[in-house]
CSV table of C-alpha atoms in Angstrom, one decimal:
chain,number,residue,atom,x,y,z
A,1,UNK,CA,1.9,3.3,16.3
A,2,UNK,CA,3.5,6.3,14.8
A,3,UNK,CA,2.6,9.6,16.1
A,4,UNK,CA,3.4,12.8,14.2
A,5,UNK,CA,2.6,14.5,10.9
A,6,UNK,CA,3.5,13.2,7.4
A,7,UNK,CA,3.5,15.7,4.4
A,8,UNK,CA,1.8,13.8,1.3
A,9,UNK,CA,1.9,16.6,-1.5
A,10,UNK,CA,-0.3,19.5,-0.4
A,11,UNK,CA,-1.9,17.2,2.4
A,12,UNK,CA,-0.6,16.7,6.0
A,13,UNK,CA,-1.6,13.5,7.4
A,14,UNK,CA,-2.0,13.4,11.2
A,15,UNK,CA,-1.1,9.9,13.1
A,16,UNK,CA,-1.6,8.7,16.4
A,17,UNK,CA,-4.8,6.7,17.7
A,18,UNK,CA,-6.3,6.6,14.3
A,19,UNK,CA,-5.8,4.2,11.2
A,20,UNK,CA,-6.2,5.7,7.6
A,21,UNK,CA,-8.3,3.6,5.1
A,22,UNK,CA,-6.7,3.3,1.8
A,23,UNK,CA,-9.0,2.0,-0.8
A,24,UNK,CA,-7.7,0.4,-4.2
A,25,UNK,CA,-8.7,0.8,-7.5
A,26,UNK,CA,-7.4,-1.1,-10.3
A,27,UNK,CA,-7.0,0.4,-13.8
A,28,UNK,CA,-5.5,-2.6,-15.0
A,29,UNK,CA,-8.3,-4.9,-16.8
A,30,UNK,CA,-5.7,-7.9,-16.1
A,31,UNK,CA,-6.5,-7.6,-12.4
A,32,UNK,CA,-7.9,-10.5,-10.6
A,33,UNK,CA,-9.9,-8.2,-8.3
A,34,UNK,CA,-12.7,-7.5,-10.7
A,35,UNK,CA,-14.7,-5.6,-8.2
A,36,UNK,CA,-12.1,-2.8,-8.0
A,37,UNK,CA,-11.2,-2.5,-11.7
A,38,UNK,CA,-12.2,1.0,-13.4
A,39,UNK,CA,-11.7,1.1,-17.2
A,40,UNK,CA,-12.3,4.8,-17.7
A,41,UNK,CA,-11.4,7.8,-15.6
A,42,UNK,CA,-15.2,8.2,-15.1
A,43,UNK,CA,-15.4,4.8,-13.6
A,44,UNK,CA,-12.5,5.5,-11.4
A,45,UNK,CA,-14.1,8.6,-10.2
A,46,UNK,CA,-17.6,6.9,-9.5
A,47,UNK,CA,-15.9,4.3,-7.4
A,48,UNK,CA,-13.6,6.6,-5.6
A,49,UNK,CA,-16.7,8.7,-4.7
A,50,UNK,CA,-18.0,5.4,-3.5
A,51,UNK,CA,-15.2,4.7,-1.2
A,52,UNK,CA,-15.2,8.3,0.1
A,53,UNK,CA,-18.7,7.9,1.1
A,54,UNK,CA,-18.1,4.4,2.7
A,55,UNK,CA,-15.2,6.0,4.8
A,56,UNK,CA,-11.8,5.9,2.9
A,57,UNK,CA,-9.1,8.6,3.6
A,58,UNK,CA,-7.0,8.0,0.5
A,59,UNK,CA,-7.6,6.1,-2.9
A,60,UNK,CA,-5.0,4.3,-4.6
A,61,UNK,CA,-4.9,3.7,-8.2
A,62,UNK,CA,-2.4,1.4,-10.2
A,63,UNK,CA,-2.2,0.6,-14.0
A,64,UNK,CA,0.0,-2.3,-13.7
A,65,UNK,CA,-1.3,-5.6,-11.9
A,66,UNK,CA,1.3,-6.6,-9.6
A,67,UNK,CA,0.5,-10.3,-9.6
A,68,UNK,CA,3.4,-12.2,-11.3
A,69,UNK,CA,1.1,-14.3,-13.6
A,70,UNK,CA,0.0,-11.0,-15.4
A,71,UNK,CA,2.1,-9.3,-18.1
A,72,UNK,CA,4.5,-6.5,-17.4
A,73,UNK,CA,3.4,-3.6,-19.6
A,74,UNK,CA,5.5,-0.8,-20.7
A,75,UNK,CA,6.0,2.3,-18.8
A,76,UNK,CA,4.2,4.4,-21.4
A,77,UNK,CA,1.1,2.3,-21.5
A,78,UNK,CA,0.9,2.4,-17.6
A,79,UNK,CA,1.0,6.1,-17.5
A,80,UNK,CA,-1.7,6.3,-20.2
A,81,UNK,CA,-3.8,4.4,-17.6
A,82,UNK,CA,-3.0,6.2,-14.6
A,83,UNK,CA,-2.4,9.8,-15.5
A,84,UNK,CA,-6.1,10.9,-16.7
A,85,UNK,CA,-7.8,8.9,-13.6
A,86,UNK,CA,-5.1,10.8,-11.3
A,87,UNK,CA,-6.4,14.0,-12.8
A,88,UNK,CA,-9.9,13.3,-12.2
A,89,UNK,CA,-9.7,12.2,-8.7
A,90,UNK,CA,-7.4,15.3,-7.6
A,91,UNK,CA,-9.9,17.4,-9.1
A,92,UNK,CA,-12.6,15.7,-7.2
A,93,UNK,CA,-10.7,16.5,-3.8
A,94,UNK,CA,-9.2,12.9,-3.3
A,95,UNK,CA,-5.9,12.2,-1.8
A,96,UNK,CA,-4.3,10.0,-4.4
A,97,UNK,CA,-1.9,7.4,-4.1
A,98,UNK,CA,-0.2,5.6,-7.2
A,99,UNK,CA,0.9,2.1,-7.1
A,100,UNK,CA,3.9,1.6,-9.4
A,101,UNK,CA,7.5,0.4,-9.4
A,102,UNK,CA,8.4,2.4,-12.4
A,103,UNK,CA,10.1,6.1,-12.0
A,104,UNK,CA,8.6,7.3,-15.3
A,105,UNK,CA,5.2,6.4,-14.2
A,106,UNK,CA,5.8,8.0,-10.7
A,107,UNK,CA,7.2,11.2,-12.1
A,108,UNK,CA,4.1,11.5,-14.6
A,109,UNK,CA,1.6,10.7,-11.5
A,110,UNK,CA,3.2,13.2,-9.2
A,111,UNK,CA,3.1,16.0,-12.2
A,112,UNK,CA,-0.7,15.2,-12.2
A,113,UNK,CA,-1.4,15.6,-8.4
A,114,UNK,CA,-0.5,12.2,-6.9
A,115,UNK,CA,0.3,12.9,-3.2
A,116,UNK,CA,1.8,9.5,-2.5
A,117,UNK,CA,3.8,6.8,-4.7
A,118,UNK,CA,3.2,3.3,-3.5
A,119,UNK,CA,6.6,1.7,-4.6
A,120,UNK,CA,6.0,-1.9,-4.9
A,121,UNK,CA,9.7,-2.1,-6.0
A,122,UNK,CA,10.9,-1.4,-2.3
A,123,UNK,CA,11.9,2.3,-3.1
A,124,UNK,CA,15.4,0.8,-3.7
A,125,UNK,CA,15.8,2.2,-7.2
A,126,UNK,CA,18.2,5.3,-7.3
A,127,UNK,CA,16.0,6.6,-10.1
A,128,UNK,CA,12.7,6.4,-8.2
A,129,UNK,CA,14.5,8.2,-5.1
A,130,UNK,CA,15.7,11.1,-7.8
A,131,UNK,CA,12.0,11.4,-8.8
A,132,UNK,CA,10.6,11.7,-5.5
A,133,UNK,CA,13.4,13.8,-3.7
A,134,UNK,CA,12.3,17.3,-5.3
A,135,UNK,CA,8.8,16.8,-4.6
A,136,UNK,CA,6.4,17.0,-1.7
A,137,UNK,CA,5.2,13.7,-2.5
A,138,UNK,CA,5.1,10.7,0.3
A,139,UNK,CA,6.2,7.1,-0.7
A,140,UNK,CA,5.2,3.8,0.7
A,141,UNK,CA,8.3,1.5,0.5
A,142,UNK,CA,7.1,-2.0,0.2
A,143,UNK,CA,9.2,-4.8,1.3
A,144,UNK,CA,9.5,-7.4,-1.9
A,145,UNK,CA,11.8,-10.1,-2.3
A,146,UNK,CA,12.9,-9.5,-6.0
A,147,UNK,CA,13.5,-6.4,-8.1
A,148,UNK,CA,9.8,-5.8,-8.4
A,149,UNK,CA,6.4,-7.9,-7.7
A,150,UNK,CA,6.9,-9.7,-11.1
A,151,UNK,CA,10.5,-10.9,-10.4
A,152,UNK,CA,9.7,-12.8,-7.4
A,153,UNK,CA,10.0,-16.7,-6.4
A,154,UNK,CA,9.3,-18.3,-3.3
A,155,UNK,CA,9.6,-16.2,-0.3
A,156,UNK,CA,12.0,-17.4,2.4
A,157,UNK,CA,10.1,-17.7,5.9
A,158,UNK,CA,12.2,-18.6,9.0
A,159,UNK,CA,11.7,-18.1,12.5
A,160,UNK,CA,12.9,-14.6,12.6
A,161,UNK,CA,11.4,-13.5,9.2
A,162,UNK,CA,9.7,-10.3,10.7
A,163,UNK,CA,12.9,-9.0,12.3
A,164,UNK,CA,14.8,-9.3,8.8
A,165,UNK,CA,12.1,-7.2,7.3
A,166,UNK,CA,12.5,-4.5,10.1
A,167,UNK,CA,16.1,-4.7,9.7
A,168,UNK,CA,16.1,-4.3,6.0
A,169,UNK,CA,13.7,-1.3,6.3
A,170,UNK,CA,16.3,0.1,8.9
A,171,UNK,CA,19.0,0.0,6.3
A,172,UNK,CA,16.8,1.5,3.7
A,173,UNK,CA,16.0,4.5,5.7
A,174,UNK,CA,19.6,5.1,6.6
A,175,UNK,CA,20.2,5.0,2.9
A,176,UNK,CA,17.6,7.5,1.7
A,177,UNK,CA,18.7,10.1,4.2
A,178,UNK,CA,16.6,12.3,6.5
A,179,UNK,CA,14.9,14.5,3.8
A,180,UNK,CA,13.4,11.5,2.3
A,181,UNK,CA,13.0,9.5,5.4
A,182,UNK,CA,10.5,12.0,6.8
A,183,UNK,CA,8.2,11.2,4.1
A,184,UNK,CA,8.5,7.5,4.1
A,185,UNK,CA,5.7,5.1,5.1
A,186,UNK,CA,6.8,1.2,5.5
A,187,UNK,CA,4.6,-1.6,4.2
A,188,UNK,CA,6.1,-5.0,5.2
A,189,UNK,CA,4.8,-6.6,1.8
A,190,UNK,CA,2.5,-9.3,3.1
A,191,UNK,CA,0.2,-8.6,0.2
A,192,UNK,CA,2.7,-9.5,-2.5
A,193,UNK,CA,1.9,-12.8,-4.3
A,194,UNK,CA,4.9,-15.4,-4.3
A,195,UNK,CA,5.1,-18.6,-5.5
A,196,UNK,CA,5.4,-21.6,-2.9
A,197,UNK,CA,3.6,-22.7,0.1
A,198,UNK,CA,0.4,-20.8,0.4
A,199,UNK,CA,-0.5,-21.8,4.0
A,200,UNK,CA,3.0,-21.1,5.5
A,201,UNK,CA,2.8,-17.6,3.7
A,202,UNK,CA,-0.8,-17.1,5.2
A,203,UNK,CA,0.8,-17.8,8.8
A,204,UNK,CA,3.7,-15.4,8.1
A,205,UNK,CA,1.2,-12.6,7.1
A,206,UNK,CA,-0.6,-13.0,10.3
A,207,UNK,CA,2.7,-13.3,12.2
A,208,UNK,CA,3.9,-9.8,10.7
A,209,UNK,CA,0.6,-8.0,12.0
A,210,UNK,CA,1.0,-9.4,15.4
A,211,UNK,CA,4.6,-8.3,15.4
A,212,UNK,CA,3.9,-4.8,14.2
A,213,UNK,CA,5.5,-3.4,17.5
A,214,UNK,CA,8.9,-4.4,16.0
A,215,UNK,CA,8.6,-1.6,13.4
A,216,UNK,CA,7.8,1.0,15.9
A,217,UNK,CA,11.6,1.9,16.7
A,218,UNK,CA,12.0,2.9,12.8
A,219,UNK,CA,9.5,5.8,13.9
A,220,UNK,CA,7.8,5.6,10.5
A,221,UNK,CA,3.9,5.2,9.7
A,222,UNK,CA,3.2,1.4,9.3
A,223,UNK,CA,0.9,0.3,6.2
A,224,UNK,CA,-0.6,-2.9,6.5
A,225,UNK,CA,-1.7,-4.3,3.2
A,226,UNK,CA,-4.8,-6.4,3.8
A,227,UNK,CA,-4.3,-9.5,1.5
A,228,UNK,CA,-7.1,-9.9,-0.8
A,229,UNK,CA,-8.8,-13.3,0.1
A,230,UNK,CA,-12.1,-14.9,-1.4
A,231,UNK,CA,-13.6,-15.3,1.7
A,232,UNK,CA,-14.5,-12.1,3.3
A,233,UNK,CA,-14.4,-13.5,6.8
A,234,UNK,CA,-10.8,-13.9,6.3
A,235,UNK,CA,-10.3,-10.3,5.0
A,236,UNK,CA,-12.2,-9.1,8.0
A,237,UNK,CA,-10.0,-11.1,10.2
A,238,UNK,CA,-6.9,-9.5,8.7
A,239,UNK,CA,-8.4,-6.1,9.3
A,240,UNK,CA,-9.4,-6.7,12.8
A,241,UNK,CA,-6.0,-8.0,13.6
A,242,UNK,CA,-4.5,-5.0,11.9
A,243,UNK,CA,-6.7,-2.6,14.2
A,244,UNK,CA,-5.8,-4.7,17.1
A,245,UNK,CA,-1.9,-4.1,16.7
A,246,UNK,CA,-2.5,-0.4,15.9
A,247,UNK,CA,-1.9,-0.2,12.1
A,248,UNK,CA,-1.2,3.5,11.2
A,249,UNK,CA,-2.8,2.7,7.7
A,250,UNK,CA,-4.7,-0.3,5.9
A,251,UNK,CA,-4.6,-0.7,2.2
A,252,UNK,CA,-7.7,-2.5,1.3
A,253,UNK,CA,-9.9,-4.0,-1.7
A,254,UNK,CA,-12.8,-4.2,0.5
A,255,UNK,CA,-13.4,-0.7,1.6
A,256,UNK,CA,-17.0,-0.8,3.3
A,257,UNK,CA,-16.0,-3.5,5.5
A,258,UNK,CA,-12.8,-1.9,6.4
A,259,UNK,CA,-14.3,1.3,7.3
A,260,UNK,CA,-17.0,-0.1,9.4
A,261,UNK,CA,-14.5,-1.9,11.3
A,262,UNK,CA,-12.5,1.1,11.8
A,263,UNK,CA,-15.4,2.9,13.1
A,264,UNK,CA,-16.2,0.0,15.5
A,265,UNK,CA,-12.7,0.5,16.9
A,266,UNK,CA,-13.1,4.1,17.2
A,267,UNK,CA,-9.7,4.7,14.9
A,268,UNK,CA,-11.4,6.6,12.3
A,269,UNK,CA,-9.8,9.9,11.0
A,270,UNK,CA,-11.7,13.2,11.9
A,271,UNK,CA,-12.9,14.6,8.6
């Protein structure tokens, strides 16, 4: 559990005994999560307003589906999908996160008012760091075994896998330097889709959440991305486990369920 303040654009997020809810809106019609897809800025705004009414604190939009089965679109096309929605949501007072691994998209999104970049490329790109560094935007560094979510194969899972993820983040934080480090959140990448043994990966996802305390010495907010499952009971179980182990933020596709559970655990953010 992280205690402190994080600057995210013009916003300051206070952490400690709270769990922020980040609701996902997919601007990619290719997405497999049909209930979160918005095809116009107006649809994105309506969905985001519903999220806020349910209890979401931040809204994440993404124009590129991260599932490896879906096509990789050009940065220009992704930008066209993302920027009008960001502008509409910022105008409506939302704290907007943009999910992308492409620096060009991140740059345009920040210019449009995005407060956070959710870098599914792991924040390892020098160009992405150059985009974020001179701004006030925060960045979520996602652990991914590959250059990006479309360049993955089977995830390697061993007895000390969570520790290896923590160590990788430690090296990343050293590499980015103190100025950027103060604006980084960490996502252990358990919602990235990999090829391979689904059941083994599911056990690993749960193991990472149970070992959340291993990330505490890094002194950065921990974002637990709730894996999307067809069975809402599974989703509820992941959310409950994340709350039990003190997640600083959860990234969810099922916002109403998540917000109710956060209230039950009395970890909601004061509005």
